[in-house]
Coordinates of C-alpha atoms in Angstrom, one line a residue:
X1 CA 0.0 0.0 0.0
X2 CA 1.1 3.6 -0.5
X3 CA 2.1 5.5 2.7
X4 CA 1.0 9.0 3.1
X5 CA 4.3 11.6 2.8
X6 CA 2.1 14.8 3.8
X7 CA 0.0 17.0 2.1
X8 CA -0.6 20.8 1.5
X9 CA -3.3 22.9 1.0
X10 CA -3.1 25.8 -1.8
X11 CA -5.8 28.3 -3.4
X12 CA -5.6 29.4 -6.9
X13 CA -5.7 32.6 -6.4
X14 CA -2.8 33.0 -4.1
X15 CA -0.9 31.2 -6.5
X16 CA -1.5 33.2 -9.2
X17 CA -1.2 36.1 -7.1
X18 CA 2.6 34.9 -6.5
X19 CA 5.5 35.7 -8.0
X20 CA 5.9 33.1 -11.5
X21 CA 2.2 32.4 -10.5
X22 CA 4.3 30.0 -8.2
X23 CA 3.7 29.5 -4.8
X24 CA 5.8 26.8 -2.0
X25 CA 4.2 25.4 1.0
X26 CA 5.9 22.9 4.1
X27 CA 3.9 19.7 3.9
X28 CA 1.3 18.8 7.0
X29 CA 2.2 15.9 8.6
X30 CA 5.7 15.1 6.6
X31 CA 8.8 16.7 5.7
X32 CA 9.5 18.4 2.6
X33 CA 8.2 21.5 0.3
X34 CA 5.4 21.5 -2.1
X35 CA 5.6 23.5 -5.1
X36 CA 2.6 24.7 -6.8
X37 CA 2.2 26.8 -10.6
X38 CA -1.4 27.4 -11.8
X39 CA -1.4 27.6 -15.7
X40 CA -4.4 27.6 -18.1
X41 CA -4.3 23.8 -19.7
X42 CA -4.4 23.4 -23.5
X43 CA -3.4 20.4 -24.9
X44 CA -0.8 20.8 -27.9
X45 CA -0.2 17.9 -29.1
X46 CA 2.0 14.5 -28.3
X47 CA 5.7 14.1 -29.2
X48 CA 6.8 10.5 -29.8
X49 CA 10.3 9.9 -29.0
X50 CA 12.7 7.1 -29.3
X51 CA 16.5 7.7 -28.7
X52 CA 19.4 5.6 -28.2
X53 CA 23.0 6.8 -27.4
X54 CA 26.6 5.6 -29.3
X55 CA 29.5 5.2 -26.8
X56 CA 28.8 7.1 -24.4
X57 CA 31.5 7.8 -22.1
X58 CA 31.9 5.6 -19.2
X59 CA 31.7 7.3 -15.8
X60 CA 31.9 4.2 -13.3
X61 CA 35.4 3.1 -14.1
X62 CA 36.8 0.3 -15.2
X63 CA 34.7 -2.4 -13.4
X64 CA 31.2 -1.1 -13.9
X65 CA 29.6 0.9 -17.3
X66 CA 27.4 3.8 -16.5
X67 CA 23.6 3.9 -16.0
X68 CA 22.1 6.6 -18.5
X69 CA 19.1 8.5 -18.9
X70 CA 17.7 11.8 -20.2
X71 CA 16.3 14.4 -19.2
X72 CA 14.7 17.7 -21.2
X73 CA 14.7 20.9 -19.6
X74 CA 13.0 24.6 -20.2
X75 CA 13.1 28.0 -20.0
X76 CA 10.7 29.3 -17.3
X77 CA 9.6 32.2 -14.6
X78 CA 9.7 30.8 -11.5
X79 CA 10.0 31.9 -7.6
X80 CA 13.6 32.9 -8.7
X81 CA 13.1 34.3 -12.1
X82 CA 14.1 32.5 -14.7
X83 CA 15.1 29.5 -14.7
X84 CA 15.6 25.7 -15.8
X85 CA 13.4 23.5 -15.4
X86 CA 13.1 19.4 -15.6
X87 CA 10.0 18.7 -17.7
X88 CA 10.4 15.4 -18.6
X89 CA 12.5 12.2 -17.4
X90 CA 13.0 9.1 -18.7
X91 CA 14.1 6.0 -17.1
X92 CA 17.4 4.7 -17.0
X93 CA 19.5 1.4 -18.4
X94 CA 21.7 -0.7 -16.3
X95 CA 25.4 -0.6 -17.5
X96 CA 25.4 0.4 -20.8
X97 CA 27.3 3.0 -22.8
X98 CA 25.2 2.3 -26.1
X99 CA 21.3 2.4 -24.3
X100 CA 18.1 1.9 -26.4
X101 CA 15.8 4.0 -24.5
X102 CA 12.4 3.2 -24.9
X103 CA 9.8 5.1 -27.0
X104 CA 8.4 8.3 -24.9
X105 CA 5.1 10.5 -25.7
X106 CA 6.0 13.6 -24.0
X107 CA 2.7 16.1 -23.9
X108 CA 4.3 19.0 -25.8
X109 CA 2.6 21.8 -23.8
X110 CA 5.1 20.9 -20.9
X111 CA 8.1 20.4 -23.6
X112 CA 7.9 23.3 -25.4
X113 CA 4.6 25.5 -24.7
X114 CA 3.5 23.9 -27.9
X115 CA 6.0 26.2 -30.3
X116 CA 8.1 23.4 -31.7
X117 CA 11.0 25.9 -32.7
X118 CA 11.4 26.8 -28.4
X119 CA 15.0 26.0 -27.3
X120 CA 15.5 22.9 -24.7
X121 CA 18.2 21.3 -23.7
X122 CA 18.7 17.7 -23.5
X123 CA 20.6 16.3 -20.3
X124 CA 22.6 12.9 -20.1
X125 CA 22.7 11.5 -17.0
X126 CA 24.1 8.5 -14.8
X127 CA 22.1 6.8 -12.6
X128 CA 23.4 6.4 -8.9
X129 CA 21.2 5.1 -6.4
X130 CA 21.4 8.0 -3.5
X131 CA 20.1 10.4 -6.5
X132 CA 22.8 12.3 -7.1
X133 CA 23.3 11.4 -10.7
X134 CA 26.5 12.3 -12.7
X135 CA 26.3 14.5 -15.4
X136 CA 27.6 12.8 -19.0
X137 CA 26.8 15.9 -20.9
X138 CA 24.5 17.7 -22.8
X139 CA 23.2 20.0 -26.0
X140 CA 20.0 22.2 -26.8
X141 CA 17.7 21.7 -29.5
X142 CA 14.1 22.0 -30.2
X143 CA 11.4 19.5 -31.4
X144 CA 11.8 20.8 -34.6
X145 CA 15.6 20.0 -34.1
X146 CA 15.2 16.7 -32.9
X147 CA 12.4 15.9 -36.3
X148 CA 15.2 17.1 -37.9
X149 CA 17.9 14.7 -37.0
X150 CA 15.6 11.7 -37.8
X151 CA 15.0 12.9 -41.2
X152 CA 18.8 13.2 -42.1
X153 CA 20.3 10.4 -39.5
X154 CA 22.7 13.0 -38.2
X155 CA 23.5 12.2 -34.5
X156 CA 24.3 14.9 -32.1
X157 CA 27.2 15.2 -30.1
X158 CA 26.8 14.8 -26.6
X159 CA 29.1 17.7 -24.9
X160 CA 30.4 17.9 -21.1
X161 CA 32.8 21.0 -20.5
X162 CA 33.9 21.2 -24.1
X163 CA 34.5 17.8 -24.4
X164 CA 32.8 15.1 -26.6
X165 CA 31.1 12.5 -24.6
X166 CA 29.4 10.2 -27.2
X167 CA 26.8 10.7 -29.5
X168 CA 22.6 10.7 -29.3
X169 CA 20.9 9.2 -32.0
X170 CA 17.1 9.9 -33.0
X171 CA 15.5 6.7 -34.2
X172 CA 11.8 8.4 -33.9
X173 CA 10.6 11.8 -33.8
X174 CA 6.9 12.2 -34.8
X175 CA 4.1 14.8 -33.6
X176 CA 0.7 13.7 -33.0
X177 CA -2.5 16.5 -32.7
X178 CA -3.7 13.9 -29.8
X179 CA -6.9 13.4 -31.6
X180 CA -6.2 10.1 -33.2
X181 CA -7.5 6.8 -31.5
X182 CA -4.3 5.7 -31.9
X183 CA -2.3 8.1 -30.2
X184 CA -0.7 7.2 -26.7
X185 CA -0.8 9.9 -23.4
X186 CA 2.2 11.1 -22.3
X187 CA 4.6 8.4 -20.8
X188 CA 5.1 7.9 -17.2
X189 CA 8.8 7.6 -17.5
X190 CA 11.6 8.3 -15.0
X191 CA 10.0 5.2 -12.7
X192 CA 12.8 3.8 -12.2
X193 CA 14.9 6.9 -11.0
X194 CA 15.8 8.1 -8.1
X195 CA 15.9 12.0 -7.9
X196 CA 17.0 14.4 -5.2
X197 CA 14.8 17.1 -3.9
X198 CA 14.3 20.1 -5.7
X199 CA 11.6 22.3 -6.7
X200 CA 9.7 20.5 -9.1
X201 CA 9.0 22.1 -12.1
X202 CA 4.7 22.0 -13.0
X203 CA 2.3 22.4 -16.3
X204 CA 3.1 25.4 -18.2
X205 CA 0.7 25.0 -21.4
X206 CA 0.4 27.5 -24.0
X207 CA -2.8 29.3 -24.7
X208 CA -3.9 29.6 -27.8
X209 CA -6.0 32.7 -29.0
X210 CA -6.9 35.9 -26.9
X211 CA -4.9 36.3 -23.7
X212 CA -7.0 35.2 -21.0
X213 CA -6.6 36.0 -16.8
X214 CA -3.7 33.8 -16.4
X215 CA -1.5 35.3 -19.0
X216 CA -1.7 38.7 -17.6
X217 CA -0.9 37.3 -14.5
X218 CA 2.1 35.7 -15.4
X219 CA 2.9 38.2 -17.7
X220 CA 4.0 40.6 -14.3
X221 CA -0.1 42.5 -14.5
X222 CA 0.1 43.7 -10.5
X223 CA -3.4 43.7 -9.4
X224 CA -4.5 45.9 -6.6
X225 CA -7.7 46.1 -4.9
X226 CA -9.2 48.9 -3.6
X227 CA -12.8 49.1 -2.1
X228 CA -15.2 51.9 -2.7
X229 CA -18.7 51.1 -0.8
X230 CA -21.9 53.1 -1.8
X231 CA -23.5 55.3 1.2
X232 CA -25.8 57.1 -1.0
X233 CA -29.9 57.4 0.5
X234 CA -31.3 54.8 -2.0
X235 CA -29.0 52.1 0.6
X236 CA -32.0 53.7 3.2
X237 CA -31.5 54.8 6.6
X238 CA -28.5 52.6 8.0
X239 CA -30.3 52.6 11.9
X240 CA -32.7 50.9 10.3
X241 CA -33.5 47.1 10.3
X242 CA -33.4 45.7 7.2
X243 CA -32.0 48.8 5.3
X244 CA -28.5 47.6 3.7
X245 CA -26.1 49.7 6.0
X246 CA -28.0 48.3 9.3
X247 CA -25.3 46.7 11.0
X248 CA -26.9 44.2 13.4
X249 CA -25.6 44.0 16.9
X250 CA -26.0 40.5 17.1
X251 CA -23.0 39.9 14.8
X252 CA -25.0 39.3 11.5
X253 CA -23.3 40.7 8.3
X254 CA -25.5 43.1 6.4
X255 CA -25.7 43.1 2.8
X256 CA -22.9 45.1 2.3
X257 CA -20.8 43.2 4.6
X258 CA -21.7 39.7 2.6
X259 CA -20.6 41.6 -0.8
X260 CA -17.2 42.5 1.0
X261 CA -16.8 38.9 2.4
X262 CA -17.7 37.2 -0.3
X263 CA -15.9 39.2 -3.1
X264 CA -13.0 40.3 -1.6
X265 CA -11.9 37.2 -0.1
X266 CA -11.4 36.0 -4.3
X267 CA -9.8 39.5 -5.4
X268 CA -7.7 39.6 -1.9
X269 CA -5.5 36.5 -3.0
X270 CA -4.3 38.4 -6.2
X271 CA -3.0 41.8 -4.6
X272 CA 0.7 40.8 -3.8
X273 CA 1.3 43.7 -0.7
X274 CA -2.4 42.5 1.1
X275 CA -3.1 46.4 1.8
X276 CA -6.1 47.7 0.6
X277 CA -7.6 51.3 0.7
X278 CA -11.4 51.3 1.9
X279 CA -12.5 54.5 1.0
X280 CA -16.9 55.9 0.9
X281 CA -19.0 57.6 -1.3
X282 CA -22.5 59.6 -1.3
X283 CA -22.4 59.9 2.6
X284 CA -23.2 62.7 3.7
X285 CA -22.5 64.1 7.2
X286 CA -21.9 67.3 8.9
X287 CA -24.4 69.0 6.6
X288 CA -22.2 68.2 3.7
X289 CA -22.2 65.0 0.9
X290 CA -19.2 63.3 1.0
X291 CA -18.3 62.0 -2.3
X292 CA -14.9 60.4 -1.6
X293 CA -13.9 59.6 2.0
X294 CA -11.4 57.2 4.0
X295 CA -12.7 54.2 6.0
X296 CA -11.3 53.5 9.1
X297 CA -8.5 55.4 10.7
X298 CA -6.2 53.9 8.4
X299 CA -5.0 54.8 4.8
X300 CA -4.9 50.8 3.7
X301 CA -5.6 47.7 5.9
X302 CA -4.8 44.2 6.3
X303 CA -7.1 41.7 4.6
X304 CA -10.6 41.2 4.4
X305 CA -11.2 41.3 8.1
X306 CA -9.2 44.7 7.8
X307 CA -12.2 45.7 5.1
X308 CA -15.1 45.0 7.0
X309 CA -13.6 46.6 10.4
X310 CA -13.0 49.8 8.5
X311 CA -16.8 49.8 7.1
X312 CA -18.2 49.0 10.9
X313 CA -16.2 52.0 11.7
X314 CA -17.3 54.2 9.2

């Protein structure tokens, strides 16, 4: 049976009110980090792959042959800008400098966003078993790239530090739209290997058409709620029961209040600072109307609780 390693809890809109629409949390009940990225999904398409490697370079010495496997990377924004990130891993082959991997369907919005011309970079690696593989050496390509060298036959040279390290051969190459009955999901791969902890890198699809929310988001849009509430008459006579300024002493939330609650604790999780400036219109006291006046005692508060007190103490 699977044991339980912990488990977090995350809502979209603070992630997407993060920094790379990325947000960490400590697990409950467990050790370790979860990593979080809300992206809007769209499925691009399926890449087919099958590789195999020429004398590779041995890294075990002379009693043992290396253990290799691949891994593709990509360019993303993340908690610490930009960055690498593993999107795909396949598993490895016991003591062989020539492996046959086996065939992979990678989902090409995680590859390459679905633009089949974006750079990633292909990683060698050799297997150890505390997960702190040894690099055999890598280059950068693109789908496109690796289509290509299946069409002519042309290997690529595997490089670590200048030097050649064996050679990566592309035996099948082929993209499917992911609408044929024939067409396999992405491969689990990487099953067999053991990885050390590290912020693991999540969806990143590419949306096709109009920007939506998400790409503004992501794009660096800074969001910043600020709260205007209506004290004009037609609200009626706030001492009143049943009016929509009464504020009930029995804790009940007016009208008003509900709106603020129920609203603001969505738009709340997208303003990165948490301050928010309350401020009244149509009020009118003192024998004058009011039509723009602070909340509270304070310029901004903190949260939605930080909303509604402001408001009572208007």
């Amino acid at each position: 049976d699977n044991i339980s390693m912990g488990s977090a809890v995350f809502e979209i809109g603070s992630i997407l009110g993060a920094k790379g629409s990325t947000k960490a949390k400590r697990m409950q009940n467990g050790k370790g980090t979860l990593y979080a990225r809300v992206e809007q999904a769209k499925s691009c398409g399926t890449l087919k792959l099958k590789m195999s490697g020429v004398k590779l370079a041995n890294l075990d010495g002379f009693f043992n042959k290396s253990d290799p496997f691949y891994e593709f990377s990509k360019k993303e924004n993340g908690l610490r800008g930009t960055e690498w990130n593993v999107v795909h891993r396949s598993s490895y082959i016991k003591d062989n400098l020539n492996p046959n991997w086996e065939m992979d369907n990678i989902d090409l919005g995680l590859l390459c966003l679905g633009n089949l011309d974006e750079r990633v970079v292909l990683t060698i690696f050799d297997h150890e078993g505390d997960g702190k593989h040894e690099l055999m050496g890598e280059i950068e390509t693109s789908v496109n790239g690796l289509i290509a060298a299946k069409r002519t036959g042309k290997g690529f040279t595997l490089k670590r530090k200048g030097k050649n390290m064996g050679t990566i051969v592309v035996l099948t190459a082929e993209v499917c739209d992911g609408e044929g009955e024939d067409d396999l999901p992405p491969t689990k791969a990487m099953s067999n290997v053991r990885i050390t902890p590290t912020a693991p890198p999540l969806p990143r699809p590419i949306a096709a058409g109009s920007p939506a929310f998400t790409d503004y988001v992501r794009g660096g849009c800074e969001i910043n709620l600020c709260v205007a509430i209506d004290f004009t008459g037609s609200n009626g006579d706030p001492r009143k029961p049943g009016t929509l300024h009464y504020i009930h002493p029995d804790g009940q939330l007016n009208d008003y209040e509900k709106a603020i609650k129920s609203v603001g604790s969505v738009l709340t999780k997208y303003d990165q600072d948490q301050k928010f400036p309350v401020v009244g219109f149509g009020a009118k006291y003192g024998g004058v109307v009011r039509h723009c006046f602070q909340c509270g005692p304070q310029e901004e508060v903190d949260g939605v609780n930080g909303i509604l007190a402001a408001y009572r103490q208007t």
